[in-house]
Short mmCIF file of C-alpha atoms in Angstrom, two decimals:
data_model
loop_
_atom_site.label_atom_id
_atom_site.label_comp_id
_atom_site.label_asym_id
_atom_site.label_seq_id
_atom_site.Cartn_x
_atom_site.Cartn_y
_atom_site.Cartn_z
CA MET A 1 -6.30 4.67 -1.58
CA PRO A 2 -6.04 0.45 -0.96
CA THR A 3 -4.77 -0.02 -4.66
CA SER A 4 -2.12 2.51 -4.31
CA TRP A 5 -0.91 0.73 -1.20
CA SER A 6 -1.34 -2.57 -2.53
CA LEU A 7 0.69 -1.68 -5.23
CA ASN A 8 3.09 -0.32 -3.21
CA GLY A 9 3.54 -3.79 -1.11
CA LEU A 10 3.29 -5.70 -4.06
CA LEU A 11 6.06 -3.92 -5.95
CA SER A 12 8.01 -2.99 -2.68
CA SER A 13 7.75 -6.61 -2.12
CA GLN A 14 8.48 -8.63 -5.50
CA PHE A 15 11.16 -5.90 -6.84
CA GLY A 16 12.38 -3.58 -4.25
CA ASP A 17 15.19 -5.65 -2.96
CA VAL A 18 16.66 -6.71 -6.29
CA GLU A 19 19.79 -5.15 -7.14
CA ARG A 20 20.31 -6.75 -10.92
CA GLU A 21 20.83 -4.47 -13.57
CA ILE A 22 18.23 -3.66 -15.99
CA GLU A 23 18.47 -1.19 -18.91
CA VAL A 24 15.34 1.77 -18.21
CA PHE A 25 15.32 5.10 -20.22
CA GLY A 26 19.35 4.40 -21.70
CA ARG A 27 20.69 4.00 -18.72
CA GLN A 28 21.98 1.03 -16.21
CA ARG A 29 19.86 1.13 -13.31
CA SER A 30 19.31 -1.60 -10.86
CA ILE A 31 16.00 -2.91 -10.10
CA SER A 32 15.48 -1.45 -6.89
CA ALA A 33 16.81 1.83 -7.79
CA PHE A 34 14.41 2.02 -10.56
CA VAL A 35 11.41 1.06 -8.31
CA SER A 36 12.45 3.48 -5.81
CA ASP A 37 12.92 6.62 -8.04
CA TYR A 38 10.25 6.22 -10.82
CA PHE A 39 7.23 5.42 -8.33
CA GLY A 40 8.66 6.26 -5.11
CA TYR A 41 7.93 2.96 -3.23
CA ASP A 42 10.95 2.06 -0.49
CA HIS A 43 11.46 -1.48 0.66
CA ASN A 44 11.83 -0.40 4.20
CA MET A 45 8.18 1.17 3.88
CA LEU A 46 6.84 -2.57 3.98
CA PRO A 47 5.74 -2.62 7.37
CA LEU A 48 3.80 0.89 7.42
CA VAL A 49 2.08 -0.76 3.94
CA ALA A 50 1.01 -3.75 6.20
CA VAL A 51 -0.01 -1.34 9.20
CA MET A 52 -2.60 0.76 6.45
CA LEU A 53 -3.70 -2.23 4.67
CA ALA A 54 -4.35 -3.78 7.81
CA MET A 55 -6.22 -0.53 9.12
CA TYR A 56 -8.13 0.11 6.53
CA PRO A 57 -11.04 -2.66 6.83
CA ILE A 58 -11.07 -2.25 10.53
CA VAL A 59 -11.82 1.40 10.57
CA PHE A 60 -14.64 0.73 8.06
CA ALA A 61 -15.74 -2.05 10.09
CA SER A 62 -15.66 0.15 13.27
CA ILE A 63 -17.88 3.11 11.13
CA PHE A 64 -20.05 0.40 10.35
CA THR A 65 -20.51 -1.36 13.83
CA TYR A 66 -21.35 2.13 15.38
CA CYS A 67 -23.82 3.05 12.80
CA ILE A 68 -25.54 0.23 12.93
CA ALA A 69 -25.65 0.43 17.24
CA LYS A 70 -26.26 4.12 16.84
CA TRP A 71 -28.75 4.77 13.87
CA ASN A 72 -32.15 3.69 14.75
CA PHE A 73 -34.49 4.10 11.56
CA GLN A 74 -37.58 2.34 13.55
CA LYS A 75 -38.14 5.37 16.18
CA ARG A 76 -41.75 7.45 15.90
#
């Protein structure tokens, strides 16, 4: 999951707003249209990507903190 969100953010931020024409599969298309159609990455989704990438380590850190606090393997 984090890899796909990272790639989404990387490709969307770098190529999502580039309107230069390229030839792909025998057709002339803008780079942003190709990224959107082929990969499904939209430049307008960058805020969601940033939130997801920030929340992933926060969730796992919270789970780790909870487990360390509640699980006690020293009980007999």
